Coordinates of C-alpha atoms in Angstrom, one line a residue:
M1 CA -21.3 -4.5 11.1
L2 CA -17.9 -3.5 12.5
S3 CA -17.5 -2.3 16.0
I4 CA -14.2 -0.5 16.5
P5 CA -13.3 0.2 20.2
W6 CA -12.2 3.7 19.4
S7 CA -12.0 4.7 23.1
T8 CA -9.1 2.3 23.5
I9 CA -7.2 3.1 20.3
D10 CA -4.4 5.8 20.4
T11 CA -2.6 5.1 17.2
V12 CA -3.9 4.4 13.7
L13 CA -1.5 2.9 11.2
L14 CA -2.6 3.1 7.6
D15 CA -1.3 1.4 4.5
M16 CA -1.3 3.5 1.3
D17 CA -1.8 1.5 -1.9
G18 CA -5.0 -0.4 -1.9
T19 CA -6.0 1.0 1.5
L20 CA -6.1 4.7 1.2
L21 CA -5.5 4.8 -2.6
D22 CA -7.2 2.8 -5.3
L23 CA -4.9 -0.1 -6.2
H24 CA -6.2 0.1 -9.8
Y25 CA -3.4 2.5 -10.7
D26 CA -0.7 0.0 -9.6
T27 CA -2.5 -3.0 -11.1
Y28 CA -2.8 -1.2 -14.5
F29 CA 0.8 0.1 -14.3
W30 CA 2.4 -3.3 -13.7
T31 CA 0.1 -5.6 -15.8
D32 CA -0.5 -3.3 -18.8
H33 CA 1.6 -0.1 -18.9
V34 CA 5.1 -1.6 -18.1
P35 CA 4.6 -4.6 -20.3
R36 CA 3.6 -2.4 -23.2
R37 CA 6.6 -0.1 -22.8
Y38 CA 8.9 -3.1 -22.3
A39 CA 7.6 -4.7 -25.5
E40 CA 8.2 -1.4 -27.4
K41 CA 11.7 -1.0 -26.0
F42 CA 12.9 -4.5 -26.7
G43 CA 10.9 -5.3 -29.8
L44 CA 8.9 -8.1 -28.2
D45 CA 5.4 -9.4 -28.8
P46 CA 3.1 -8.0 -26.1
A47 CA 2.2 -11.5 -24.8
E48 CA 5.9 -12.5 -24.6
A49 CA 6.7 -9.3 -22.8
K50 CA 4.0 -10.0 -20.2
E51 CA 5.2 -13.5 -19.7
Q52 CA 8.8 -12.4 -19.2
L53 CA 7.7 -9.8 -16.7
R54 CA 5.5 -12.1 -14.8
A55 CA 8.4 -14.4 -14.1
R56 CA 10.5 -11.5 -12.9
Y57 CA 7.7 -10.2 -10.7
R58 CA 7.3 -13.6 -9.0
R59 CA 11.0 -13.7 -8.1
A60 CA 10.7 -10.4 -6.3
E61 CA 7.4 -10.8 -4.5
G62 CA 7.4 -10.4 -0.7
T63 CA 10.8 -8.5 -0.8
L64 CA 11.7 -4.9 -0.7
D65 CA 12.8 -5.2 -4.3
W66 CA 9.2 -5.8 -5.4
Y67 CA 8.3 -2.3 -4.2
S68 CA 11.5 -0.5 -5.3
V69 CA 11.4 1.9 -8.2
D70 CA 15.2 1.8 -8.4
Y71 CA 15.3 -2.0 -8.5
W72 CA 12.9 -2.2 -11.4
S73 CA 14.5 0.6 -13.3
N74 CA 17.8 -1.3 -13.1
E75 CA 16.2 -4.7 -13.7
L76 CA 14.2 -3.7 -16.7
G77 CA 16.4 -1.0 -18.2
M78 CA 13.6 1.6 -18.1
D79 CA 13.0 4.6 -15.9
I80 CA 10.1 3.4 -13.8
A81 CA 9.5 6.7 -12.1
I82 CA 8.9 8.4 -15.5
L83 CA 6.6 5.5 -16.6
K84 CA 4.6 6.0 -13.4
E85 CA 4.1 9.6 -14.2
E86 CA 2.8 8.7 -17.7
V87 CA -0.3 7.2 -16.1
D88 CA -0.6 9.3 -12.9
H89 CA -4.1 10.4 -14.0
L90 CA -5.2 7.0 -12.6
I91 CA -4.0 7.7 -9.1
A92 CA -7.1 8.2 -6.9
V93 CA -8.1 8.3 -3.2
H94 CA -10.6 5.7 -2.1
P95 CA -14.1 7.0 -1.1
H96 CA -14.5 8.5 2.4
V97 CA -10.8 8.4 3.2
I98 CA -10.5 12.2 3.8
E99 CA -13.6 12.1 5.9
F100 CA -12.1 9.4 8.0
L101 CA -8.7 11.1 8.4
D102 CA -10.3 14.3 9.5
A103 CA -12.5 12.5 12.0
A104 CA -9.6 10.5 13.4
H105 CA -7.6 13.7 13.9
A106 CA -10.5 15.4 15.5
A107 CA -10.8 12.5 17.9
G108 CA -7.2 12.9 18.9
K109 CA -5.8 9.8 17.3
R110 CA -2.2 9.7 16.0
I111 CA -2.3 8.8 12.3
V112 CA 0.7 7.3 10.7
L113 CA 1.1 6.3 7.1
V114 CA 3.1 3.0 7.0
T115 CA 3.9 1.9 3.4
N116 CA 6.1 -0.5 1.5
A117 CA 6.0 1.9 -1.4
H118 CA 9.3 3.3 -2.6
G119 CA 10.1 6.9 -1.8
K120 CA 9.8 8.0 -5.5
A121 CA 6.4 6.3 -5.8
I122 CA 5.3 8.0 -2.5
R123 CA 6.3 11.4 -3.9
I124 CA 4.3 10.9 -7.1
K125 CA 1.2 9.8 -5.2
L126 CA 1.3 12.5 -2.5
E127 CA 1.8 15.2 -5.1
K128 CA -1.2 13.9 -7.1
T129 CA -3.6 13.4 -4.1
K130 CA -2.4 16.1 -1.6
I131 CA -3.2 13.8 1.3
G132 CA 0.3 14.1 2.9
G133 CA -0.8 16.8 5.3
H134 CA -3.3 14.4 7.0
F135 CA -0.6 12.3 8.7
D136 CA 1.3 12.8 11.9
N137 CA 4.2 10.8 10.5
L138 CA 5.0 8.8 7.3
I139 CA 7.1 5.7 7.5
C140 CA 8.6 4.1 4.4
S141 CA 9.7 0.5 4.9
H142 CA 12.7 1.0 2.7
D143 CA 14.1 3.3 5.3
L144 CA 13.9 0.5 7.8
H145 CA 15.3 -2.1 5.3
L146 CA 12.5 -4.6 5.8
P147 CA 9.1 -5.1 4.2
K148 CA 6.0 -5.0 6.4
E149 CA 5.5 -8.7 5.7
D150 CA 8.5 -9.4 8.0
I151 CA 7.6 -9.5 11.7
E152 CA 10.9 -7.8 12.5
F153 CA 9.7 -4.7 10.6
W154 CA 7.2 -4.0 13.4
G155 CA 9.8 -3.9 16.1
K156 CA 11.9 -1.5 14.0
L157 CA 8.8 0.6 13.4
Q158 CA 8.1 0.8 17.1
S159 CA 11.7 2.1 17.7
V160 CA 11.2 5.1 15.4
E161 CA 7.4 5.6 15.8
P162 CA 6.5 4.5 19.4
F163 CA 3.1 2.8 19.6
N164 CA 1.4 0.6 22.1
P165 CA 0.3 -2.6 20.2
P166 CA -2.8 -3.3 22.4
H167 CA -4.0 0.3 21.6
T168 CA -3.2 0.4 17.9
L169 CA -5.3 -0.1 14.8
L170 CA -3.7 -1.2 11.5
V171 CA -5.7 -1.0 8.3
D172 CA -3.9 -2.8 5.3
D173 CA -5.0 -4.6 2.2
S174 CA -2.2 -7.1 2.4
L175 CA -3.0 -10.3 4.3
P176 CA 0.7 -11.2 4.8
V177 CA 1.3 -7.8 6.3
L178 CA -1.7 -8.2 8.6
R179 CA -0.5 -11.7 9.7
A180 CA 2.9 -10.3 10.6
A181 CA 1.3 -7.4 12.5
R182 CA -0.9 -9.8 14.3
D183 CA 2.0 -12.0 15.2
Y184 CA 3.8 -8.9 16.6
G185 CA 0.9 -8.2 18.9
I186 CA -1.0 -5.4 17.2
A187 CA -4.5 -5.9 18.6
H188 CA -6.8 -4.2 16.1
L189 CA -6.5 -5.2 12.5
L190 CA -8.6 -4.5 9.4
A191 CA -8.3 -5.8 5.9
V192 CA -9.8 -4.2 2.8
Y193 CA -12.4 -6.0 0.7
Q194 CA -11.8 -4.2 -2.6
P195 CA -8.3 -2.6 -2.8
D196 CA -8.7 -2.3 -6.6
S197 CA -12.0 -0.6 -7.5
K198 CA -12.0 -2.3 -10.9
A199 CA -11.5 -5.8 -9.5
A200 CA -13.8 -8.2 -7.5
A201 CA -13.8 -8.2 -3.7
K202 CA -11.1 -10.3 -2.3
D203 CA -11.1 -13.1 0.3
V204 CA -9.9 -11.6 3.5
E205 CA -9.7 -15.0 5.3
D206 CA -10.4 -14.6 9.1
F207 CA -9.7 -10.8 9.2
E208 CA -12.4 -8.3 9.7
A209 CA -12.5 -5.9 6.7
I210 CA -13.9 -2.7 5.4
R211 CA -15.7 -1.9 2.2
D212 CA -14.8 1.7 2.6
F213 CA -13.9 4.0 5.4
R214 CA -17.5 4.8 6.3
D215 CA -17.4 1.4 8.0
V216 CA -15.1 2.7 10.7
L217 CA -16.7 6.0 11.3
P218 CA -19.3 4.9 13.9
G219 CA -18.0 5.6 17.4
L220 CA -15.4 8.0 16.0
V221 CA -17.6 10.9 15.2

């Protein structure tokens, strides 16, 4: 059972996709919806379209381009924002997220959404879920010109959203992001066992992790 030292935590940094929101939307979008539309547009066999896209995806992994709606629109010759809206019925908030956000606010914690998602994707998701009002601030890594996987991102973040690393909690489903934050000195780190509700639980290596946000409510409420 997790034991979060809430009395020592002032700031809560929260990832969006896979942490607060179900990653199934993004998984389905990139592995099924985009390949289908790509195959239709260019007259490709669906399997060939998926193979071509997998190669392009691999080249962009770990960079800001991977998360950029504009990059993929230019790269693939399709309006990715419109394609995202075609399947926005799949956007969903993970269980007990709102309960947690309300409890953290009531406890006086500063709550900051820190995401690699592109601004256009953020707009679509916040409009669909209505969770934007739960945050004291929202930081998009594209505005800082570095992905969260880069340790230098955290220094840039601290310059625009001051936080005290020993008194900060980060919850994120990305292990490379958590490693970078740990190297920067953020003391309290939590991974997510099941970012995608339709996929199996993931290996979180040596990080503590949550199954859902009920796991971190003890001591907060």
